[in-house]
Short mmCIF file of C-alpha atoms and ligand atoms in Angstrom, two decimals:
data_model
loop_
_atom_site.label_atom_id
_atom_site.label_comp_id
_atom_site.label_asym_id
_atom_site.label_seq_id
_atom_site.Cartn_x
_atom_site.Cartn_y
_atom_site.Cartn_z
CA UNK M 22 133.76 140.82 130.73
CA UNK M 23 135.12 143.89 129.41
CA UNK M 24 137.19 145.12 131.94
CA UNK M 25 139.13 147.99 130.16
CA UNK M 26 135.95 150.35 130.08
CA UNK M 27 134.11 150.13 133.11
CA UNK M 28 131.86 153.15 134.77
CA UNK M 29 131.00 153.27 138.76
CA UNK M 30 129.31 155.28 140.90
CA UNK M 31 130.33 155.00 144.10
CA UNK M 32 127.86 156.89 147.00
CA UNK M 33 129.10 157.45 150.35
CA UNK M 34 126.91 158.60 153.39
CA UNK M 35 128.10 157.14 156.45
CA UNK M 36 128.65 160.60 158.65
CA UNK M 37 128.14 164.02 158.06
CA UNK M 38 129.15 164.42 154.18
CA UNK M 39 127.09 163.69 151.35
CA UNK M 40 129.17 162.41 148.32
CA UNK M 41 129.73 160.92 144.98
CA UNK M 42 132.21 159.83 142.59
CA UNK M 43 132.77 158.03 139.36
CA UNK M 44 135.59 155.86 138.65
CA UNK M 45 136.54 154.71 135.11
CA UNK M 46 138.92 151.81 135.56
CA UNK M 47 140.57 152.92 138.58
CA UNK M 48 140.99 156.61 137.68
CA UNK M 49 138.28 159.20 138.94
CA UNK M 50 136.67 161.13 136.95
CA UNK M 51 134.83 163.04 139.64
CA UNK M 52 134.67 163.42 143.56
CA UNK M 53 131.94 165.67 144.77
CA UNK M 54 131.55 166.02 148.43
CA UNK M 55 128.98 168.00 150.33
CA UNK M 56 130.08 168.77 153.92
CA UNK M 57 127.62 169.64 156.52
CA UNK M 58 127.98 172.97 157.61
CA UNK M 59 125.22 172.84 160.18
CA UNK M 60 127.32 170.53 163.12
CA UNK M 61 129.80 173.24 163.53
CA UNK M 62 127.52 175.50 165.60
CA UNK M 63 127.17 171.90 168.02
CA UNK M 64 130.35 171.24 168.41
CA UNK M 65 129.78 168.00 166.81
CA UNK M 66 127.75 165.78 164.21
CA UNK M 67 124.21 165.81 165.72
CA UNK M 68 122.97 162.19 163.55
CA UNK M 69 119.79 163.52 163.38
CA UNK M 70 120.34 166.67 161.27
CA UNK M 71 123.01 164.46 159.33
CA UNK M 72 120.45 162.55 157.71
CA UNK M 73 118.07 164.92 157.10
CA UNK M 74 120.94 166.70 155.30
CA UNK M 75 121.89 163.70 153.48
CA UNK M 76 118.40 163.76 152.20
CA UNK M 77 118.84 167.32 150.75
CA UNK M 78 122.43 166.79 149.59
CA UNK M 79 122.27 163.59 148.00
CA UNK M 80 120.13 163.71 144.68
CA UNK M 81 122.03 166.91 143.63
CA UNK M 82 125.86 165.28 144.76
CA UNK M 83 125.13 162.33 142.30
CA UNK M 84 123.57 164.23 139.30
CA UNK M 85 127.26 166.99 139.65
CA UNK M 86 129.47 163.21 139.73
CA UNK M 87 127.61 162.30 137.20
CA UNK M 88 128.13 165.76 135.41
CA UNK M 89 130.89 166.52 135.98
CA UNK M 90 132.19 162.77 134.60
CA UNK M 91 130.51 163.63 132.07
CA UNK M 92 128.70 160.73 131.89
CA UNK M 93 124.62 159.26 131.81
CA UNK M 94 123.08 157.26 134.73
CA UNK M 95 122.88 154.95 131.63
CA UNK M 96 126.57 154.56 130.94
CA UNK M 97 126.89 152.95 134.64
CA UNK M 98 128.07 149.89 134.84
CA UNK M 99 127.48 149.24 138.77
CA UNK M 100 126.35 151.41 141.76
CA UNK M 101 128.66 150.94 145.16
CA UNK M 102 127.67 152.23 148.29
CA UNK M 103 128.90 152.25 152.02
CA UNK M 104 126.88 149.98 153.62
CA UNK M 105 128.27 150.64 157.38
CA UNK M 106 130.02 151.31 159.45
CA UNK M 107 128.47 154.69 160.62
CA UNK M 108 125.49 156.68 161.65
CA UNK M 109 122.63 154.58 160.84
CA UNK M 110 120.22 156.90 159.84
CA UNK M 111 123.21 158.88 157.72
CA UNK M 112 123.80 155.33 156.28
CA UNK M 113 120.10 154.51 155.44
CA UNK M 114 119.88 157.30 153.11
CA UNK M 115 122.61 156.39 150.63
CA UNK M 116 121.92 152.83 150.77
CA UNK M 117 118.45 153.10 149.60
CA UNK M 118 119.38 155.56 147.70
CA UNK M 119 122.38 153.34 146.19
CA UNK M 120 119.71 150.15 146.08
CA UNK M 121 116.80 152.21 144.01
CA UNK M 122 119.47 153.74 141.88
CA UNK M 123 120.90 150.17 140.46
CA UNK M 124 117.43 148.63 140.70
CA UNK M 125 116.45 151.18 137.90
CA UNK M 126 118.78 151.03 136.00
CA UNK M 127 119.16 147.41 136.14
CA UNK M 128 122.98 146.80 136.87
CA UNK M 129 124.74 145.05 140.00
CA UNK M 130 124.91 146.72 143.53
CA UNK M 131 127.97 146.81 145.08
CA UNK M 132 128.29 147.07 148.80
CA UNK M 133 131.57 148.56 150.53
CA UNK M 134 132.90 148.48 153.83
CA UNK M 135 133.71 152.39 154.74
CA UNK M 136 136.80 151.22 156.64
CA UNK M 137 138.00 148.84 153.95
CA UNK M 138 137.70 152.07 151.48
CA UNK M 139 139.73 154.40 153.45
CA UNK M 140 142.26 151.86 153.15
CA UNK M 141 141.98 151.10 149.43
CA UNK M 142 141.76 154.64 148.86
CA UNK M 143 145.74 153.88 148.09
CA UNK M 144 144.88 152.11 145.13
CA UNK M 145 143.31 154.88 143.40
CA UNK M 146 145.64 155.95 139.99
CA UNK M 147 146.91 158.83 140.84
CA UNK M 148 150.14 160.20 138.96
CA UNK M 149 153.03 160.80 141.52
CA UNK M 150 151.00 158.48 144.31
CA UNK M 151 152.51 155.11 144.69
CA UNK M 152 150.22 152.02 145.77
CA UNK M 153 151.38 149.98 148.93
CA UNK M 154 152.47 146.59 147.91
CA UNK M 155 151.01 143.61 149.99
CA UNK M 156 151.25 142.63 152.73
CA UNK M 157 151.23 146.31 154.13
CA UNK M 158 150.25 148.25 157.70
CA UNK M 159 147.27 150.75 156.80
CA UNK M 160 146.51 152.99 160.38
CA UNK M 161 143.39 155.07 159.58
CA UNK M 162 142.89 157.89 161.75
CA UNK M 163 140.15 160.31 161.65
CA UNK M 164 137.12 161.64 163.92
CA UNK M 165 135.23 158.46 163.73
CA UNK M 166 138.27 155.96 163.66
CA UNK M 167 141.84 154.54 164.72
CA UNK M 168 143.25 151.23 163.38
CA UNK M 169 146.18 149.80 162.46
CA UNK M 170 145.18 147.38 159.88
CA UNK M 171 147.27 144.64 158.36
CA UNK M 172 146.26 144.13 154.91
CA UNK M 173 147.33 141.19 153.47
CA UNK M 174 145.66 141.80 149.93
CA UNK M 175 142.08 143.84 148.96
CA UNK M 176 139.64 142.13 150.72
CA UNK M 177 141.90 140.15 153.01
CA UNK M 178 142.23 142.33 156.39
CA UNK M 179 142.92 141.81 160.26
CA UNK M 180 142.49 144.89 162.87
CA UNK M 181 145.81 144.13 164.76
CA UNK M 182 144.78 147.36 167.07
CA UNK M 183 142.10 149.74 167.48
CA UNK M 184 141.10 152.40 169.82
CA UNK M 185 139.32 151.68 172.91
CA UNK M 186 137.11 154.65 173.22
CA UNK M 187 137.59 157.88 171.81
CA UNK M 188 139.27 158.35 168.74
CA UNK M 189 142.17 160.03 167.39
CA UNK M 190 140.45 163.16 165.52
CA UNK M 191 138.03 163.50 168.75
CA UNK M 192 141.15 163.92 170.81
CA UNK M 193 142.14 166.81 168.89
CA UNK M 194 138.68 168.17 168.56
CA UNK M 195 137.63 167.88 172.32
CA UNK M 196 141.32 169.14 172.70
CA UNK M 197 140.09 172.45 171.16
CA UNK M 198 136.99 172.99 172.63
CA UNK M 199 138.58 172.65 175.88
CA UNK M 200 141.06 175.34 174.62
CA UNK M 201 137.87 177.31 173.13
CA UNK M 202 139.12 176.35 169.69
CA UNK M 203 136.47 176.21 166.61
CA UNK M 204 135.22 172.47 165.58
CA UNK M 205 136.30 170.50 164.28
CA UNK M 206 140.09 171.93 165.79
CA UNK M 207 142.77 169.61 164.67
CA UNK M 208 143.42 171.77 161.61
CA UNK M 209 143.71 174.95 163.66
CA UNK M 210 145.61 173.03 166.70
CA UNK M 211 148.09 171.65 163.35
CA UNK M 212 148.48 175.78 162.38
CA UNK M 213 149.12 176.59 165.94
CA UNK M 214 151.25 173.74 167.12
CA UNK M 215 154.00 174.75 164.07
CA UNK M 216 154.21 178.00 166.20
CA UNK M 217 155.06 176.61 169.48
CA UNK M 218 157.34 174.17 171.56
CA UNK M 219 156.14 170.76 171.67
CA UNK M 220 157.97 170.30 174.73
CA UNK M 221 156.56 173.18 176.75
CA UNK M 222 153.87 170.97 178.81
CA UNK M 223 154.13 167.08 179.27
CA UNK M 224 150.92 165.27 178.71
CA UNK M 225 150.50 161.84 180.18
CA UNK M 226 150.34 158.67 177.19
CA UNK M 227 147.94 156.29 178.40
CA UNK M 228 149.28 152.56 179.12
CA UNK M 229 147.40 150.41 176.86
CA UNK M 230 148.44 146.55 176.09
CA UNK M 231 149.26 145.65 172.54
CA UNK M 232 148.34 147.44 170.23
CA UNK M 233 145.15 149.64 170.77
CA UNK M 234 144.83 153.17 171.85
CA UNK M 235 143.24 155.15 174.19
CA UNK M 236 142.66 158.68 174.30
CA UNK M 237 140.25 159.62 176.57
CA UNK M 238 142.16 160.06 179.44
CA UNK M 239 144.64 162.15 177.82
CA UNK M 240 141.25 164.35 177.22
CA UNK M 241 140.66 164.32 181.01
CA UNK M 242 144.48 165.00 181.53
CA UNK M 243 144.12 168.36 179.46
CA UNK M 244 140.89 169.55 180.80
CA UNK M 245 142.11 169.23 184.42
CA UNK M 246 145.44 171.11 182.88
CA UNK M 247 143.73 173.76 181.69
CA UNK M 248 141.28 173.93 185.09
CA UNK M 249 144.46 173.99 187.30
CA UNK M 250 146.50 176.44 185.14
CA UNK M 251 144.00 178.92 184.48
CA UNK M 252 143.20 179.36 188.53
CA UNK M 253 146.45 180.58 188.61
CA UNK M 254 146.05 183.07 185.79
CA UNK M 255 143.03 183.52 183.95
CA UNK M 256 144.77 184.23 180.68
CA UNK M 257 146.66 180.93 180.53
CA UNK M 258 145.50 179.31 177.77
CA UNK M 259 145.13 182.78 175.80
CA UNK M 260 149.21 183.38 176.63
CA UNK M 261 150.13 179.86 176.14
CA UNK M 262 148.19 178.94 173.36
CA UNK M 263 150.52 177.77 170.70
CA UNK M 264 152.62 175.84 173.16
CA UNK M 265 149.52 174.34 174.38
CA UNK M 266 148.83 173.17 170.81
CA UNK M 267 152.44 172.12 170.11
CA UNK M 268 152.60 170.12 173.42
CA UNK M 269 148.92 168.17 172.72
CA UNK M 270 150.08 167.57 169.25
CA UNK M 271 153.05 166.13 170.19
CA UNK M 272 151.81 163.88 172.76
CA UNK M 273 149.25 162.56 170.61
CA UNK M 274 151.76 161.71 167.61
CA UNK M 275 153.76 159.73 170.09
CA UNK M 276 150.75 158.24 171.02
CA UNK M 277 150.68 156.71 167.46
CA UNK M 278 154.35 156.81 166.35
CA UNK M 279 154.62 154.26 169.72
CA UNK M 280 151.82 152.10 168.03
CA UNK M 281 153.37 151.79 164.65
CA UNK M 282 156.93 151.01 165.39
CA UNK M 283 155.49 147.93 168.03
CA UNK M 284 153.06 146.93 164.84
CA UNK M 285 155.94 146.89 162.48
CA UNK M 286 158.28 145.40 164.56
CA UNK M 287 155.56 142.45 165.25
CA UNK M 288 154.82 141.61 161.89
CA UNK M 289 157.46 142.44 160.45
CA UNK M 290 156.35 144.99 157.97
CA UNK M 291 157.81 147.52 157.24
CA UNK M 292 155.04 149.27 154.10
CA UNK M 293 153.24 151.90 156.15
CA UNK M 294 150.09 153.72 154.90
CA UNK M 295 147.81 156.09 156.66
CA UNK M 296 144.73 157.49 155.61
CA UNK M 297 141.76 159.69 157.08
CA UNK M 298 141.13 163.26 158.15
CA UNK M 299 144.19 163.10 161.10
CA UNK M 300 146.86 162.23 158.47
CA UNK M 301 146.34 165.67 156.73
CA UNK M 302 148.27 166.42 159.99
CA UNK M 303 151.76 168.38 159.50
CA UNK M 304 153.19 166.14 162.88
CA UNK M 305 151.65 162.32 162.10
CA UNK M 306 153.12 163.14 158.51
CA UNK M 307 156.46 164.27 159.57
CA UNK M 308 157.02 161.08 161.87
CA UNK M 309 156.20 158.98 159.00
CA UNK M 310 159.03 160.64 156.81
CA UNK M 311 161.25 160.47 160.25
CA UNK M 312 160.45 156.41 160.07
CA UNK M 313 161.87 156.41 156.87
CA UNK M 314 165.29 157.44 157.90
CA UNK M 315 164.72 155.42 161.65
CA UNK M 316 163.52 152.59 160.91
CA UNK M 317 163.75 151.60 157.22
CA UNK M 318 159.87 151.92 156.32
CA UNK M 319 158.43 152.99 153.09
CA UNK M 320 155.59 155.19 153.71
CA UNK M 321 152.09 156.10 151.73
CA UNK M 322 149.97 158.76 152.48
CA UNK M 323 147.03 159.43 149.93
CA UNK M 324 146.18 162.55 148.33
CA UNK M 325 144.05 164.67 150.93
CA UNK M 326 140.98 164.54 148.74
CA UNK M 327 140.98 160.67 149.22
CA UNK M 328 141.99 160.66 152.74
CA UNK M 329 139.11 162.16 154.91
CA UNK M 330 135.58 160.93 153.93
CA UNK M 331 135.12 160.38 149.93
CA UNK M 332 133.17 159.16 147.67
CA UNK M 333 136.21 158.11 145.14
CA UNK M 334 137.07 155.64 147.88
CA UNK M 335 133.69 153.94 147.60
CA UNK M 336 133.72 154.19 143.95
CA UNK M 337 137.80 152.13 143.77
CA UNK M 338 136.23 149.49 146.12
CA UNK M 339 133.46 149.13 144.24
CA UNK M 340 135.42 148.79 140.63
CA UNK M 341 137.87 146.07 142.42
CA UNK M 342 134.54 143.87 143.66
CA UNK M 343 133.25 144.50 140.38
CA UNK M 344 136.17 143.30 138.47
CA UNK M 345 135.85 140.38 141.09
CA UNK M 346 131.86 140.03 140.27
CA UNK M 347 131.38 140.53 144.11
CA UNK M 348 128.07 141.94 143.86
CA UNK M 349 124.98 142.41 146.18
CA UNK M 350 121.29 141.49 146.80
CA UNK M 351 118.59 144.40 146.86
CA UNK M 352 117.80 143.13 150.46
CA UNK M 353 121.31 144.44 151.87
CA UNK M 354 121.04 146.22 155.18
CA UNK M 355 122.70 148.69 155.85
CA UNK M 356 125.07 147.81 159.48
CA UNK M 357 125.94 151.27 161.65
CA UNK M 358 128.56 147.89 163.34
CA UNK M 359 130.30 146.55 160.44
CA UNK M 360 133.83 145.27 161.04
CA UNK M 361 136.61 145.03 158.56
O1 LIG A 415 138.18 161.66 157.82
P1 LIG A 415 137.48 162.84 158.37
O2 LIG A 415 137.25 164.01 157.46
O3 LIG A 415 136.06 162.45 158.91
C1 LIG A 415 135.84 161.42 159.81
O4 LIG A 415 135.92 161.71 161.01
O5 LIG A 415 135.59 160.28 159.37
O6 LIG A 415 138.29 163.32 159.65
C2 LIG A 415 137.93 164.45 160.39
C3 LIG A 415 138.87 164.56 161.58
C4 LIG A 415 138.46 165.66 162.56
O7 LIG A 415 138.52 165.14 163.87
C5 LIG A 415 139.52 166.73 162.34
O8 LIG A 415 139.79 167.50 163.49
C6 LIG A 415 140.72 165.90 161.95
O9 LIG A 415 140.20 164.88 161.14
N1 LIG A 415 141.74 166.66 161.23
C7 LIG A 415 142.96 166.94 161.73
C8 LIG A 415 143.63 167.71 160.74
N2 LIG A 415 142.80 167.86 159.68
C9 LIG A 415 141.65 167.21 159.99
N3 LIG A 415 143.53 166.59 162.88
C10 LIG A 415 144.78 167.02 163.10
N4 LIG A 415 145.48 167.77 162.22
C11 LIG A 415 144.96 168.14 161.04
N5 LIG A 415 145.67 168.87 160.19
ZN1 LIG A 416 135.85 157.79 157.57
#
């Protein structure tokens, strides 16, 4: 097989953005994501207007990848998809999409784990990115997930810890819209919180064994807060608002930073990587760099476009199965549940 020239689409669908990438040999060519505007005035994905928006979106995402790769359909070599987890009616779109695709042009289908991807995101060339070497801790944080992941090579993977209900990004966003903050808010909490004392107002960590997470209680903890506090004077939050920010952020880094350091101290590794939405975060990425003075690790953070939902994450999973001739039948379902 010629390996040296290979061309991938990769499709990804499994929330609320619609996109597509192509990968030549491990470097991407393009990465074209469209986001769903239409959640923001809900305060959060609504599935059902997700897929119909996937519908809309995803014929002209794949046809700009495709452009601006400039590259044919023909020229493919394999189509990759995420096949789950996710919303299952966001996720039926680009897998049948994904399946008709390959079946037409007659090339393998290739299907990829969306949490897997986030983490092999790191193996993406990128000039000035390093890739972690094995075995390494990956802790994926976004709206949709936390995990600390050891990752003992590609497709060799154990979920050491994961959250028990909400997760990470959702504590930031139902943070905001507590605080009246836009959705999602952990950008806008980030901007805020680098204006204010993190130490202004203590926020309880949940007591969780090993190594999972919680964050739902902290949630409660900061409604009831803000309930309490704004009795008292109605323009709290409006006065306060930075430290507020500061404070949540703060809280919720520990939260993680507590995580890590009991992970890596377990196994014994000390390789960190992160990846999803959260780790654009100015705090989570500070307390990585902090870890490298403290405790000796070596840490990876992807660049942003790779980090919160892609399709050039799809598309690097898919070349490494495809170098591996890990391909899949046309009668692949897509799973809303699939674990690592
Ligand atoms: O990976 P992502 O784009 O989508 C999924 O949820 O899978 O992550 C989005 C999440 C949202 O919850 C958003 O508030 C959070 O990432 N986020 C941040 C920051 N940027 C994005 N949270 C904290 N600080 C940020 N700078
Ligand atoms: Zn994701």
């Amino acid at each position: 097989m010629d390996s040296q020239n290979i061309f991938i689409l990769g499709i990804e669908s499994s929330c609320d953005d619609t996109a597509a990438s192509v990968i030549h040999n491990g470097n991407i060519l393009s990465n074209v994501i469209a986001n769903q505007k239409i959640h923001e005035a809900y305060g959060g994905v609504v599935p059902e207007l997700a897929s119909r928006a996937h519908q809309q979106n995803i014929v002209p995402v794949v046809h700009q990848a495709l452009e601006k790769a400039g590259i044919t359909k023909e020229q493919l070599h394999a189509v990759a998809f995420t096949r789950g987890p996710g919303l299952m009616g966001s996720l039926l779109v680009g897998t049948s999409f994904a399946k008709s695709l390959a079946y037409g042009l007659n090339i393998p289908l290739i299907d990829v784990n969306h949490m897997q991807a986030h983490i092999l995101a790191h193996y993406i060339n990128e000039e000035g990115f390093e890739k972690p070497p094995f075995p390494f801790l990956a802790m994926t944080i976004s709206g949709g997930h936390t995990q600390i992941v050891k990752v003992n090579h590609y497709f060799d993977m154990e979920v050491i810890g994961e959250t028990i209900d909400d997760a990470v990004g959702e504590a930031f966003d139902k943070s905001g819209k507590i605080l009246g903050l836009g959705y999602p808010a952990g950008p806008e909490i980030d901007k805020r919180a680098k204006l204010g004392n993190p130490k202004a107002f203590r926020f309880t960590k949940p007591k969780v064994a090993g190594l999972n997470f919680s964050f739902s209680g902290l949630k409660t903890g900061i409604l009831y807060f803000v309930q309490r506090e704004t009795k008292a004077n109605p323009n709290f939050v409006e006065e306060n608002i930075n430290d507020i920010c500061a404070s949540i952020q703060y809280t919720i880094i520990g939260i993680l930073v507590d995580k890590l350091k009991q992970a890596s101290k377990e196994t014994g590794i000390k390789h960190i990587a992160i990846g999803g939405g959260v780790s654009a975060n100015s705090g989570i990425r500070q307390a990585l760099k902090d870890g490298e003075q403290k405790f000796g690790w070596t840490t990876y953070i992807p660049k942003f476009e790779y980090t919160t939902d892609n399709a050039a994450m799809i598309a690097i999973v898919g070349y490494l199965k495809y170098l591996e001739g890990d391909f899949t039948e046309q009668h692949v379902m897509a799973s809303a549940r699939l674990k690592i």
